[in-house]
Every structure is written in C-alpha cells, then in structure tokens.
C-alpha cells in the first residue's frame, strides 16, 4: 500500500522539520515547502491526503492556501498552524473551511490526534463509508420540509470539519439529535459523544466535572477522577444549555478550548485533549453577551459556525411524518399496534403551534396512545391546550364572531372539539384564499401548510 502523504507549508524551518519528523514517524510521507508559490506547485504536481499550512507566509497567507485547496481538492483536509492564542486566525481559518488548527508551540500528542482524525476522514470518503453512514444516521432526523433538508445538508458539511458549532433553537426542536448526527457522520464517530447539561452541574463541582481532579486535591477527593474533557478524548463534547455556565467557568472553558489542554484540580501538568466542541442553548446567546452574562470571547470561540434548528411551527409540513415516526417508535416500545391519527386528529395537530416542539409532539402522542380506544387516535385524545392553537387560525374566527355579534365559538357549544377546530380552519383557509386572490399555492404558503395539505382540507371541509 502506498504511504499516505502530507504537504506542510511553513516558512519556519524548525516547524517544517518538527512536522516532517513527527509525521514521518507515523509512516506518512511528507513534502515540506516554505511559500504559497511552492505550495501551488506541489499541489499541481501530486495529490496529498492532508495539508498543514502556516497563517503568515512570505508571499501570501494560509487563507489563500485553504481557498485554493477547497476549490481544487475539496476532499483534502487542511489544518492551519496558528500563533499561540491567536483566536481570530483560528476562527477565520475554520470559517474558510480549514479542518482544524494547531497552535505553536506544536504539541506532538495533539498533532498525532489531529492527523489520525483527518486521515480517518479521508479513508472514510475513499471507501464511500462516510456517505453510507450519512444516510443511515440522517434517517433518524425526520422531516422533508425545505428547512429540514437544509439542516440535514448542513449537518453533512459540518461533520467533515472540526470547527466548533453552536446549535441554536427553541427547547425540544432536536438540537441534541443534530449534535449527535454531526458527531456520527464525521471522522470522530468511533470516539465517544459526551453530552453535558451545563445547567445541571452544581457550580462548585463544575471544574472537577469538566477537568477532573487528583486524589486528595480537596475534601472528598478520595480517588483520581477523570473529567468530561478526558472522557470525550478523540470524540465530541456536547455542551447543552451552555448559557447556564457561570462566568468563572466560562473563563476556564475558553482556556481549555483554546489550548486544547486541561489541568485537573490538584494536577501539576496540563493534559492535551483532542475533543470537538459542539454547544447549544434555547436562549439567545448573542443577547446574553450584550447583557454581560456570557463572555464575548467564549461566544466567539464556540460560535464559529451557527446552525439554527427551526421550531416545528415553521415546518409544520413535517408534523405528519414525525407523528408517524413517533407512533411507530411508541408501538415498538409497548408491543401494541401502531397508532393511527383520525383525520380530525391530523387537522387538530395541523392547527397547533407546538411551543414545546418535537418533544411536545412526542408527549402528546404518547399520552394520546394511552387515552385512545384501540389504535385510532381522535382529536379529543390529543388533549391539546388551546394556548397553542395558531394565532392566525383563531383570530379570523374571532373577527367573524364579533362581526356576526355572536359569542366566540366554544368547543362545547358547537358540538365538540372537532367541529370547533374545523370551523377555525375553514375561516382561516377562506381568509387566506381571499387574501391571495384564490391562488391556492400562495394561500397554502400563507397558512404555512403544503399545497397538498390545503387541497386535502378544501375537499374535507367542502370549500369550493
Ligand atoms: N427531526 C426529528 N426527527 C426525529 N426525532 C426528533 C427530531 N427532532 C427532535 N426529535 C426528538 O425530539 C426529542 C427532543 O429532541 P432534543 O432533545 O434533541 O431537543 P433539544 O432541542 O436538544 O431540546 P432541549 O433544548 O430541551 O435540550 C428527542 O426525543 C428527539 O429524538
């Protein structure tokens, strides 16, 4: 088998030599050059499995090299060599498409970890394994809406580099699921995925939880303990509810991320850690930064790339597929038949806003399965709270009631929840059709449902 090849671009001879020796010991064949011009030439003459480039070069910069490789050799991972503590350069490199970065002075152990991860990525791509896995695991992310397709495509891209990703979105939208998929579809898949709920760790235990401690370092530390960073070695650390980190911990975390090393409490030495950081919160982190409750430098560091998972009400076309998926999973757990939604139940879900997003849909369906007779779930089994019915569905009905001088329709007065909901739907649909001059495509868009769903509803509600 041919040895794997690496191109090193750095104008400092010491760095070139260090990398050549270290990578050579890993049985890699290394070409080392000192300028962008020489790099261009080398890249034109042969293809490499991996590239390291310095930021500042005599005739240009590393950013140019990253862009050149992204354009001509999109499958080649590039790692940036940055000056110690130069967060801006590291962040810019990751944004430009660098796979990862190493800061000077280069830590050999860390370098080896990075090389192994990068080459695993190359190998997976070559064997087509990455693509197969992508399909497998993205099957778990249900939803065909344009918004979800976009999220799925972004996950695939983000899985391939090592940049920290900040996953934004309301509670229950699927942020943790997205984080898991980024991990599983990338070269760290065989390493651990360690989720941490930052809001659940008592402030005084946080440092020990994250970085570990040495026996005897404080009262109660009776044995050496490994921290979460060490537990995630070679894999991914998912910082859920990252906004809950106290400020003193934010400083320590920033340091660990920047230096890729941690020092256990009571320990003398720093331990290098090769961990990818993903984080999430349902809070507005940008706003917390403005209010001084979250450190700007940490925000900048973990938010190299932001992925927003939209709330369910912005992709309500996904509700039927999600419901079917959840009902199947519930049947698998209980051993009963797969629950089916009655048409009225489907309409009721369609009119609901899901403030608790997919997790709420799971809870609603689980409760409904317990409530319903047999396997058919009716609208009343869903027990939807009225607060969540879409404003655009309720308001027109109220207008009409007011215009007609009647009291607002209530479920009990009008022959049950189904009729009540159908009336709300009819009013909302007619209003949307009028406002869009009877253009069904535009009306469906206004209502936030698919064209097919609108056609179905028009037929069901007897609207011509
Ligand atoms: N698109 C989806 N397809 C299938 N299941 C999903 C999807 N989105 C979310 N879920 C499921 O919904 C539940 C909530 O998702 P998850 O815990 O990832 O949300 P979250 O955004 O991290 O919530 P929180 O902010 O409360 O931590 C999980 O059981 C998850 O598997």
Short mmCIF file of C-alpha atoms and ligand atoms in Angstrom, two decimals:
data_model
loop_
_atom_site.label_atom_id
_atom_site.label_comp_id
_atom_site.label_asym_id
_atom_site.label_seq_id
_atom_site.Cartn_x
_atom_site.Cartn_y
_atom_site.Cartn_z
CA UNK A 1 0.00 0.00 0.00
CA UNK A 2 1.26 3.50 -0.82
CA UNK A 3 2.03 5.61 2.23
CA UNK A 4 -0.33 8.49 2.92
CA UNK A 5 1.08 11.87 2.01
CA UNK A 6 1.12 15.22 3.75
CA UNK A 7 2.04 18.69 2.50
CA UNK A 8 3.48 21.06 5.12
CA UNK A 9 3.64 24.77 4.29
CA UNK A 10 5.57 26.90 6.78
CA UNK A 11 8.33 29.44 6.37
CA UNK A 12 9.93 28.47 9.72
CA UNK A 13 12.45 25.73 9.15
CA UNK A 14 12.09 24.42 12.72
CA UNK A 15 8.38 23.82 12.27
CA UNK A 16 8.90 22.14 8.92
CA UNK A 17 11.47 19.83 10.47
CA UNK A 18 9.38 19.07 13.53
CA UNK A 19 6.36 18.16 11.42
CA UNK A 20 8.43 16.17 8.95
CA UNK A 21 9.97 14.08 11.73
CA UNK A 22 6.74 13.61 13.71
CA UNK A 23 4.60 12.75 10.71
CA UNK A 24 7.37 10.57 9.28
CA UNK A 25 7.26 8.54 12.50
CA UNK A 26 3.59 7.96 11.80
CA UNK A 27 4.60 6.39 8.48
CA UNK A 28 3.43 9.36 6.47
CA UNK A 29 5.33 10.75 3.52
CA UNK A 30 5.91 14.47 3.97
CA UNK A 31 6.70 17.24 1.49
CA UNK A 32 7.57 20.49 3.23
CA UNK A 33 7.64 23.89 1.50
CA UNK A 34 8.00 27.48 2.68
CA UNK A 35 5.83 29.66 0.41
CA UNK A 36 2.40 29.84 -1.21
CA UNK A 37 4.06 29.66 -4.63
CA UNK A 38 5.85 26.41 -3.77
CA UNK A 39 2.62 25.05 -2.31
CA UNK A 40 0.77 25.81 -5.56
CA UNK A 41 3.43 23.97 -7.48
CA UNK A 42 3.41 20.96 -5.16
CA UNK A 43 -0.39 20.75 -5.23
CA UNK A 44 -0.33 20.90 -9.02
CA UNK A 45 2.15 18.04 -9.25
CA UNK A 46 0.59 15.47 -6.93
CA UNK A 47 -2.36 14.99 -4.64
CA UNK A 48 -1.97 14.82 -0.87
CA UNK A 49 -4.06 13.23 1.85
CA UNK A 50 -3.62 16.09 4.27
CA UNK A 51 -2.14 19.59 4.39
CA UNK A 52 -0.77 21.80 7.18
CA UNK A 53 -0.32 25.45 6.43
CA UNK A 54 1.06 28.36 8.40
CA UNK A 55 -1.04 31.51 8.59
CA UNK A 56 1.55 34.08 7.54
CA UNK A 57 3.75 33.17 4.62
CA UNK A 58 6.33 35.32 2.81
CA UNK A 59 4.32 35.60 -0.41
CA UNK A 60 0.75 35.33 0.90
CA UNK A 61 -1.24 33.68 3.66
CA UNK A 62 -2.69 30.37 4.75
CA UNK A 63 -6.20 31.53 3.94
CA UNK A 64 -5.25 31.56 0.25
CA UNK A 65 -3.98 28.00 0.56
CA UNK A 66 -7.25 26.88 2.18
CA UNK A 67 -9.26 28.51 -0.59
CA UNK A 68 -7.05 27.01 -3.27
CA UNK A 69 -7.44 23.53 -1.81
CA UNK A 70 -11.19 23.98 -1.26
CA UNK A 71 -11.55 24.84 -4.96
CA UNK A 72 -9.26 22.19 -6.47
CA UNK A 73 -9.04 19.39 -3.89
CA UNK A 74 -12.27 19.62 -1.86
CA UNK A 75 -11.68 16.27 -0.15
CA UNK A 76 -8.27 17.18 1.26
CA UNK A 77 -8.39 18.27 4.92
CA UNK A 78 -6.27 21.35 5.68
CA UNK A 79 -5.15 22.26 9.18
CA UNK A 80 -3.95 25.77 10.00
CA UNK A 81 -0.85 26.35 12.10
CA UNK A 82 -1.56 29.44 14.21
CA UNK A 83 0.45 31.53 16.62
CA UNK A 84 -0.23 30.75 20.28
CA UNK A 85 -3.51 32.32 21.45
CA UNK A 86 -4.42 33.82 18.07
CA UNK A 87 -8.11 33.00 18.28
CA UNK A 88 -9.05 35.28 15.39
CA UNK A 89 -6.78 33.44 12.99
CA UNK A 90 -8.05 30.06 14.14
CA UNK A 91 -11.68 31.12 13.84
CA UNK A 92 -11.15 32.65 10.39
CA UNK A 93 -9.36 29.54 9.20
CA UNK A 94 -12.20 27.30 10.37
CA UNK A 95 -14.76 29.58 8.75
CA UNK A 96 -12.81 29.47 5.48
CA UNK A 97 -13.07 25.68 5.54
CA UNK A 98 -9.99 24.52 7.45
CA UNK A 99 -10.50 21.15 9.05
CA UNK A 100 -8.81 22.11 12.33
CA UNK A 101 -5.91 24.16 13.68
CA UNK A 102 -2.74 23.58 15.70
CA UNK A 103 -1.20 26.34 17.76
CA UNK A 104 2.50 26.91 18.17
CA UNK A 105 4.37 25.61 20.04
CA UNK A 106 3.09 22.43 18.46
CA UNK A 107 2.09 19.75 20.95
CA UNK A 108 3.11 16.43 19.46
CA UNK A 109 0.43 14.34 21.13
CA UNK A 110 -2.25 16.73 19.96
CA UNK A 111 -0.79 16.78 16.48
CA UNK A 112 -0.92 12.99 16.30
CA UNK A 113 -4.60 13.00 17.35
CA UNK A 114 -5.42 15.58 14.70
CA UNK A 115 -3.63 13.62 11.98
CA UNK A 116 -5.40 10.41 12.92
CA UNK A 117 -8.80 12.12 12.79
CA UNK A 118 -8.04 13.77 9.44
CA UNK A 119 -6.81 10.56 7.85
CA UNK A 120 -9.81 8.63 9.10
CA UNK A 121 -11.96 11.19 7.32
CA UNK A 122 -10.01 10.74 4.10
CA UNK A 123 -10.19 6.97 4.39
CA UNK A 124 -13.95 7.00 5.00
CA UNK A 125 -14.54 9.18 1.98
CA UNK A 126 -12.40 6.96 -0.17
CA UNK A 127 -14.32 3.85 0.89
CA UNK A 128 -17.64 5.61 0.48
CA UNK A 129 -18.23 4.74 4.15
CA UNK A 130 -18.93 8.33 5.07
CA UNK A 131 -21.78 8.57 2.61
CA UNK A 132 -23.36 5.31 3.72
CA UNK A 133 -23.23 6.38 7.31
CA UNK A 134 -24.66 9.77 6.42
CA UNK A 135 -27.74 8.13 5.01
CA UNK A 136 -28.11 5.77 7.91
CA UNK A 137 -27.92 8.23 10.68
CA UNK A 138 -29.69 11.09 8.97
CA UNK A 139 -32.67 8.73 8.68
CA UNK A 140 -33.18 9.48 12.34
CA UNK A 141 -33.73 13.15 11.62
CA UNK A 142 -37.27 13.12 10.34
CA UNK A 143 -38.69 15.84 8.13
CA UNK A 144 -38.93 16.65 4.45
CA UNK A 145 -39.57 20.37 4.74
CA UNK A 146 -37.13 22.64 2.94
CA UNK A 147 -35.92 23.82 6.35
CA UNK A 148 -35.08 20.28 7.49
CA UNK A 149 -33.46 19.37 4.21
CA UNK A 150 -31.25 22.38 4.68
CA UNK A 151 -30.41 21.33 8.26
CA UNK A 152 -29.56 17.81 7.04
CA UNK A 153 -27.27 19.14 4.30
CA UNK A 154 -25.54 21.46 6.78
CA UNK A 155 -25.01 18.58 9.22
CA UNK A 156 -23.28 16.63 6.44
CA UNK A 157 -20.93 19.55 5.76
CA UNK A 158 -20.21 20.34 9.39
CA UNK A 159 -19.45 16.70 10.15
CA UNK A 160 -16.43 16.96 7.87
CA UNK A 161 -14.51 19.64 9.71
CA UNK A 162 -13.61 20.18 13.30
CA UNK A 163 -14.89 23.70 13.85
CA UNK A 164 -16.94 24.32 16.98
CA UNK A 165 -20.63 24.53 16.09
CA UNK A 166 -23.24 26.39 18.07
CA UNK A 167 -26.69 24.90 17.62
CA UNK A 168 -29.44 27.42 18.25
CA UNK A 169 -33.13 26.69 18.57
CA UNK A 170 -36.06 26.53 20.95
CA UNK A 171 -36.47 23.78 23.52
CA UNK A 172 -37.32 20.40 22.07
CA UNK A 173 -36.51 21.21 18.41
CA UNK A 174 -33.90 18.47 18.19
CA UNK A 175 -30.62 20.25 18.99
CA UNK A 176 -29.10 17.27 20.76
CA UNK A 177 -30.16 14.96 17.96
CA UNK A 178 -28.46 17.29 15.47
CA UNK A 179 -25.29 17.33 17.59
CA UNK A 180 -25.24 13.52 17.69
CA UNK A 181 -25.59 13.35 13.91
CA UNK A 182 -22.73 15.81 13.38
CA UNK A 183 -20.61 13.52 15.56
CA UNK A 184 -21.78 10.26 13.98
CA UNK A 185 -21.28 11.41 10.41
CA UNK A 186 -17.77 12.68 10.99
CA UNK A 187 -14.34 11.11 11.49
CA UNK A 188 -14.81 11.06 15.27
CA UNK A 189 -17.75 8.65 15.04
CA UNK A 190 -15.76 5.82 16.59
CA UNK A 191 -14.87 8.10 19.52
CA UNK A 192 -17.22 8.99 22.37
CA UNK A 193 -20.07 11.51 22.16
CA UNK A 194 -20.34 13.08 25.60
CA UNK A 195 -23.41 15.27 26.22
CA UNK A 196 -23.29 17.58 29.24
CA UNK A 197 -26.20 19.57 30.55
CA UNK A 198 -24.34 22.63 31.82
CA UNK A 199 -27.38 23.72 33.82
CA UNK A 200 -27.46 20.50 35.82
CA UNK A 201 -23.97 20.61 37.36
CA UNK A 202 -23.68 22.46 40.69
CA UNK A 203 -21.40 25.46 40.26
CA UNK A 204 -18.90 24.30 42.90
CA UNK A 205 -18.43 20.89 41.23
CA UNK A 206 -18.10 22.21 37.72
CA UNK A 207 -14.34 22.47 37.45
CA UNK A 208 -13.85 18.94 38.73
CA UNK A 209 -16.61 17.62 36.43
CA UNK A 210 -15.08 19.23 33.35
CA UNK A 211 -11.37 18.79 34.02
CA UNK A 212 -11.19 16.04 36.66
CA UNK A 213 -9.22 16.09 39.90
CA UNK A 214 -6.33 14.36 41.61
CA UNK A 215 -6.76 12.29 44.73
CA UNK A 216 -6.55 14.46 47.86
CA UNK A 217 -6.90 17.78 45.99
CA UNK A 218 -9.91 18.71 48.13
CA UNK A 219 -12.00 17.16 50.89
CA UNK A 220 -13.88 14.25 49.41
CA UNK A 221 -11.47 13.72 46.50
CA UNK A 222 -10.57 10.21 47.62
CA UNK A 223 -9.51 8.94 44.20
CA UNK A 224 -8.26 10.44 40.93
CA UNK A 225 -11.20 11.40 38.78
CA UNK A 226 -11.32 11.89 35.04
CA UNK A 227 -13.17 14.97 33.74
CA UNK A 228 -15.64 15.25 30.88
CA UNK A 229 -12.95 16.54 28.52
CA UNK A 230 -10.84 13.45 29.10
CA UNK A 231 -13.95 11.25 28.75
CA UNK A 232 -14.60 12.81 25.34
CA UNK A 233 -10.97 12.27 24.17
CA UNK A 234 -10.95 11.55 20.43
CA UNK A 235 -14.66 12.35 20.22
CA UNK A 236 -17.13 15.17 20.79
CA UNK A 237 -18.15 17.12 23.88
CA UNK A 238 -21.68 18.49 23.57
CA UNK A 239 -22.27 21.44 25.90
CA UNK A 240 -26.03 21.60 26.19
CA UNK A 241 -27.58 24.68 27.83
CA UNK A 242 -24.19 26.38 27.53
CA UNK A 243 -25.77 29.70 28.59
CA UNK A 244 -26.03 28.27 32.12
CA UNK A 245 -22.25 28.17 32.62
CA UNK A 246 -21.21 30.52 35.44
CA UNK A 247 -18.78 33.24 34.40
CA UNK A 248 -15.80 31.79 36.30
CA UNK A 249 -16.26 28.53 34.44
CA UNK A 250 -16.57 30.30 31.10
CA UNK A 251 -13.01 31.62 31.54
CA UNK A 252 -11.66 28.14 32.27
CA UNK A 253 -13.56 26.59 29.41
CA UNK A 254 -12.26 29.19 26.97
CA UNK A 255 -8.74 28.39 28.03
CA UNK A 256 -9.26 24.65 27.61
CA UNK A 257 -10.77 25.08 24.15
CA UNK A 258 -8.08 27.48 23.02
CA UNK A 259 -5.16 25.49 24.30
CA UNK A 260 -6.66 22.08 23.66
CA UNK A 261 -5.42 21.05 27.08
CA UNK A 262 -6.85 20.75 30.59
CA UNK A 263 -5.35 20.69 34.04
CA UNK A 264 -7.18 18.51 36.59
CA UNK A 265 -7.67 20.13 40.02
CA UNK A 266 -4.60 19.37 42.08
CA UNK A 267 -2.69 18.20 38.99
CA UNK A 268 0.65 19.66 38.01
CA UNK A 269 0.62 19.07 34.30
CA UNK A 270 -1.72 20.01 31.52
CA UNK A 271 -3.21 17.08 29.65
CA UNK A 272 -3.67 17.58 25.90
CA UNK A 273 -7.23 16.85 24.80
CA UNK A 274 -8.41 16.17 21.28
CA UNK A 275 -12.09 17.00 21.56
CA UNK A 276 -14.53 18.66 19.20
CA UNK A 277 -16.84 21.12 20.93
CA UNK A 278 -20.48 21.40 19.98
CA UNK A 279 -22.78 23.57 22.07
CA UNK A 280 -26.42 24.56 22.25
CA UNK A 281 -28.90 26.61 24.16
CA UNK A 282 -32.52 27.61 23.72
CA UNK A 283 -31.59 31.08 25.00
CA UNK A 284 -30.45 33.98 22.85
CA UNK A 285 -26.71 33.79 23.47
CA UNK A 286 -25.97 36.96 21.48
CA UNK A 287 -28.30 38.88 23.78
CA UNK A 288 -26.69 37.39 26.88
CA UNK A 289 -23.32 38.60 25.57
CA UNK A 290 -24.74 42.11 25.20
CA UNK A 291 -26.07 41.94 28.75
CA UNK A 292 -22.67 40.88 30.05
CA UNK A 293 -23.90 37.47 31.19
CA UNK A 294 -21.91 35.46 28.69
CA UNK A 295 -18.31 36.18 27.78
CA UNK A 296 -17.89 37.58 24.31
CA UNK A 297 -14.58 35.74 23.76
CA UNK A 298 -16.11 32.37 24.61
CA UNK A 299 -19.16 33.11 22.47
CA UNK A 300 -16.86 33.95 19.58
CA UNK A 301 -14.90 30.75 20.10
CA UNK A 302 -17.81 28.30 20.33
CA UNK A 303 -19.91 30.07 17.74
CA UNK A 304 -17.53 29.66 14.80
CA UNK A 305 -20.43 28.23 12.87
CA UNK A 306 -24.06 28.61 13.90
CA UNK A 307 -26.69 26.10 12.93
CA UNK A 308 -30.26 27.08 13.65
CA UNK A 309 -32.82 24.33 14.06
CA UNK A 310 -36.19 25.92 13.23
CA UNK A 311 -39.19 25.50 15.52
CA UNK A 312 -41.79 22.95 14.45
CA UNK A 313 -44.37 25.63 13.68
CA UNK A 314 -42.05 26.92 10.93
CA UNK A 315 -42.02 23.49 9.30
CA UNK A 316 -45.45 22.17 10.11
CA UNK A 317 -45.38 20.13 6.91
CA UNK A 318 -43.10 17.78 8.90
CA UNK A 319 -45.74 17.01 11.54
CA UNK A 320 -47.37 14.06 9.70
CA UNK A 321 -44.01 12.33 9.05
CA UNK A 322 -42.83 12.99 12.59
CA UNK A 323 -46.11 11.73 14.03
CA UNK A 324 -45.89 8.52 12.01
CA UNK A 325 -42.28 8.02 13.13
CA UNK A 326 -43.11 8.64 16.79
CA UNK A 327 -46.21 6.39 16.71
CA UNK A 328 -44.12 3.60 15.22
CA UNK A 329 -41.46 4.04 17.90
CA UNK A 330 -44.14 4.01 20.64
CA UNK A 331 -45.59 0.80 19.23
CA UNK A 332 -42.11 -0.70 19.22
CA UNK A 333 -41.73 0.13 22.91
CA UNK A 334 -45.16 -1.02 24.05
CA UNK A 335 -45.55 -4.01 21.75
CA UNK A 336 -49.06 -2.76 20.78
CA UNK A 337 -50.19 -1.95 17.23
CA UNK A 338 -49.08 1.27 15.55
CA UNK A 339 -51.48 4.14 16.42
CA UNK A 340 -53.25 5.92 13.57
CA UNK A 341 -54.43 9.52 13.63
CA UNK A 342 -58.04 10.16 12.64
CA UNK A 343 -58.50 12.93 10.03
CA UNK A 344 -59.80 15.24 12.78
CA UNK A 345 -56.74 14.50 14.92
CA UNK A 346 -54.49 15.28 12.00
CA UNK A 347 -56.26 18.59 11.45
CA UNK A 348 -56.00 19.41 15.14
CA UNK A 349 -52.24 18.83 15.07
CA UNK A 350 -52.03 20.93 11.95
CA UNK A 351 -53.66 23.85 13.76
CA UNK A 352 -51.44 23.54 16.82
CA UNK A 353 -48.38 25.69 17.42
CA UNK A 354 -46.17 23.24 19.39
CA UNK A 355 -44.46 25.65 21.76
CA UNK A 356 -42.54 22.61 23.06
CA UNK A 357 -41.68 21.48 19.52
CA UNK A 358 -40.90 17.84 18.69
CA UNK A 359 -40.58 16.82 22.33
CA UNK A 360 -44.11 18.12 22.91
CA UNK A 361 -45.38 16.19 19.90
CA UNK A 362 -43.80 13.05 21.39
CA UNK A 363 -45.53 13.69 24.72
CA UNK A 364 -48.88 14.45 23.09
CA UNK A 365 -48.81 11.24 21.09
CA UNK A 366 -47.64 9.11 23.99
CA UNK A 367 -50.48 10.42 26.14
CA UNK A 368 -52.96 10.02 23.27
CA UNK A 369 -51.95 6.38 22.82
CA UNK A 370 -52.74 5.83 26.46
CA UNK A 371 -56.09 7.62 26.16
CA UNK A 372 -57.48 6.29 22.90
CA UNK A 373 -59.66 3.24 22.36
CA UNK A 374 -57.85 0.78 20.14
CA UNK A 375 -55.32 2.15 17.71
CA UNK A 376 -57.25 5.14 16.31
CA UNK A 377 -56.32 8.46 17.90
CA UNK A 378 -59.07 11.03 17.71
CA UNK A 379 -58.69 14.79 18.15
CA UNK A 380 -60.04 14.63 21.71
CA UNK A 381 -57.37 12.04 22.69
CA UNK A 382 -54.68 14.61 21.88
CA UNK A 383 -55.90 16.91 24.65
CA UNK A 384 -54.26 19.91 23.03
CA UNK A 385 -54.13 23.02 25.17
CA UNK A 386 -55.89 25.92 23.46
CA UNK A 387 -52.98 28.29 24.08
CA UNK A 388 -51.07 26.57 21.32
CA UNK A 389 -53.63 26.91 18.55
CA UNK A 390 -52.16 29.11 15.88
CA UNK A 391 -52.99 32.79 16.21
CA UNK A 392 -53.77 33.02 12.51
CA UNK A 393 -56.25 30.20 12.91
CA UNK A 394 -58.01 31.76 15.90
CA UNK A 395 -58.07 35.42 15.01
CA UNK A 396 -60.25 35.26 11.88
CA UNK A 397 -62.83 33.20 13.75
CA UNK A 398 -62.95 35.81 16.46
CA UNK A 399 -63.36 38.55 13.87
CA UNK A 400 -66.20 36.73 12.28
CA UNK A 401 -67.87 36.10 15.60
CA UNK A 402 -67.55 39.71 16.52
CA UNK A 403 -68.94 40.79 13.16
CA UNK A 404 -71.85 38.41 13.50
CA UNK A 405 -72.47 39.66 17.03
CA UNK A 406 -72.19 36.20 18.49
CA UNK A 407 -70.11 34.91 21.37
CA UNK A 408 -66.83 33.23 20.32
CA UNK A 409 -67.39 29.65 19.32
CA UNK A 410 -66.56 27.25 22.07
CA UNK A 411 -65.91 23.55 21.76
CA UNK A 412 -68.84 22.60 23.99
CA UNK A 413 -71.33 24.97 22.40
CA UNK A 414 -70.68 23.78 18.88
CA UNK A 415 -70.81 20.04 19.12
CA UNK A 416 -67.31 19.17 20.26
CA UNK A 417 -63.69 19.96 19.62
CA UNK A 418 -63.68 18.55 16.08
CA UNK A 419 -66.35 20.93 14.85
CA UNK A 420 -64.76 23.77 16.69
CA UNK A 421 -61.43 23.14 15.06
CA UNK A 422 -62.99 22.61 11.63
CA UNK A 423 -64.71 26.00 11.94
CA UNK A 424 -61.46 27.67 12.85
CA UNK A 425 -59.75 26.01 9.93
CA UNK A 426 -62.48 26.92 7.47
CA UNK A 427 -62.34 30.57 8.49
CA UNK A 428 -58.56 30.71 8.28
CA UNK A 429 -58.48 29.00 4.89
CA UNK A 430 -61.19 31.19 3.37
CA UNK A 431 -59.41 34.29 4.64
CA UNK A 432 -56.08 33.12 3.21
CA UNK A 433 -57.70 32.32 -0.14
CA UNK A 434 -59.34 35.73 -0.29
CA UNK A 435 -56.13 37.49 0.61
CA UNK A 436 -54.21 35.61 -2.07
CA UNK A 437 -56.92 36.13 -4.72
CA UNK A 438 -57.76 32.43 -4.69
CA UNK A 439 -54.25 31.38 -5.64
CA UNK A 440 -54.01 28.08 -3.75
CA UNK A 441 -50.23 27.92 -3.78
CA UNK A 442 -49.98 31.38 -2.23
CA UNK A 443 -52.77 30.59 0.25
CA UNK A 444 -51.01 27.40 1.36
CA UNK A 445 -47.81 29.38 1.87
CA UNK A 446 -49.70 31.97 3.92
CA UNK A 447 -51.16 29.21 6.08
CA UNK A 448 -47.80 27.51 6.49
CA UNK A 449 -49.04 24.21 5.06
CA UNK A 450 -48.21 22.31 1.90
CA UNK A 451 -50.24 22.70 -1.28
CA UNK A 452 -51.34 19.09 -0.91
CA UNK A 453 -52.47 19.64 2.65
CA UNK A 454 -54.52 22.63 1.52
CA UNK A 455 -56.13 20.66 -1.31
CA UNK A 456 -57.00 17.91 1.14
CA UNK A 457 -58.50 20.36 3.60
CA UNK A 458 -60.55 22.15 0.94
CA UNK A 459 -62.06 18.84 -0.06
CA UNK A 460 -62.65 17.72 3.50
CA UNK A 461 -64.21 20.99 4.61
CA UNK A 462 -66.30 21.22 1.43
CA UNK A 463 -64.85 24.57 0.35
CA UNK A 464 -65.15 25.18 -3.40
N1 LIG B 1 -36.38 15.86 13.30
C1 LIG B 1 -36.54 14.94 14.27
N2 LIG B 1 -36.77 13.65 13.94
C2 LIG B 1 -36.96 12.72 14.89
N3 LIG B 1 -36.95 12.97 16.20
C3 LIG B 1 -36.73 14.23 16.59
C4 LIG B 1 -36.50 15.27 15.65
N4 LIG B 1 -36.29 16.42 16.31
C5 LIG B 1 -36.37 16.10 17.62
N5 LIG B 1 -36.63 14.79 17.79
C6 LIG B 1 -36.82 14.10 19.08
O1 LIG B 1 -37.44 15.06 19.96
C7 LIG B 1 -36.90 14.94 21.27
C8 LIG B 1 -36.30 16.25 21.69
O2 LIG B 1 -35.11 16.47 20.91
P1 LIG B 1 -33.76 17.02 21.53
O3 LIG B 1 -33.56 16.53 22.92
O4 LIG B 1 -32.68 16.78 20.55
O5 LIG B 1 -34.15 18.57 21.58
P2 LIG B 1 -33.33 19.80 22.16
O6 LIG B 1 -33.53 20.90 21.19
O7 LIG B 1 -31.94 19.38 22.46
O8 LIG B 1 -34.13 20.12 23.49
P3 LIG B 1 -33.65 20.99 24.77
O9 LIG B 1 -33.43 22.39 24.30
O10 LIG B 1 -34.84 20.91 25.67
O11 LIG B 1 -32.44 20.32 25.30
C9 LIG B 1 -35.90 13.79 21.23
O12 LIG B 1 -36.54 12.60 21.64
C10 LIG B 1 -35.52 13.72 19.76
O13 LIG B 1 -35.11 12.43 19.39
#
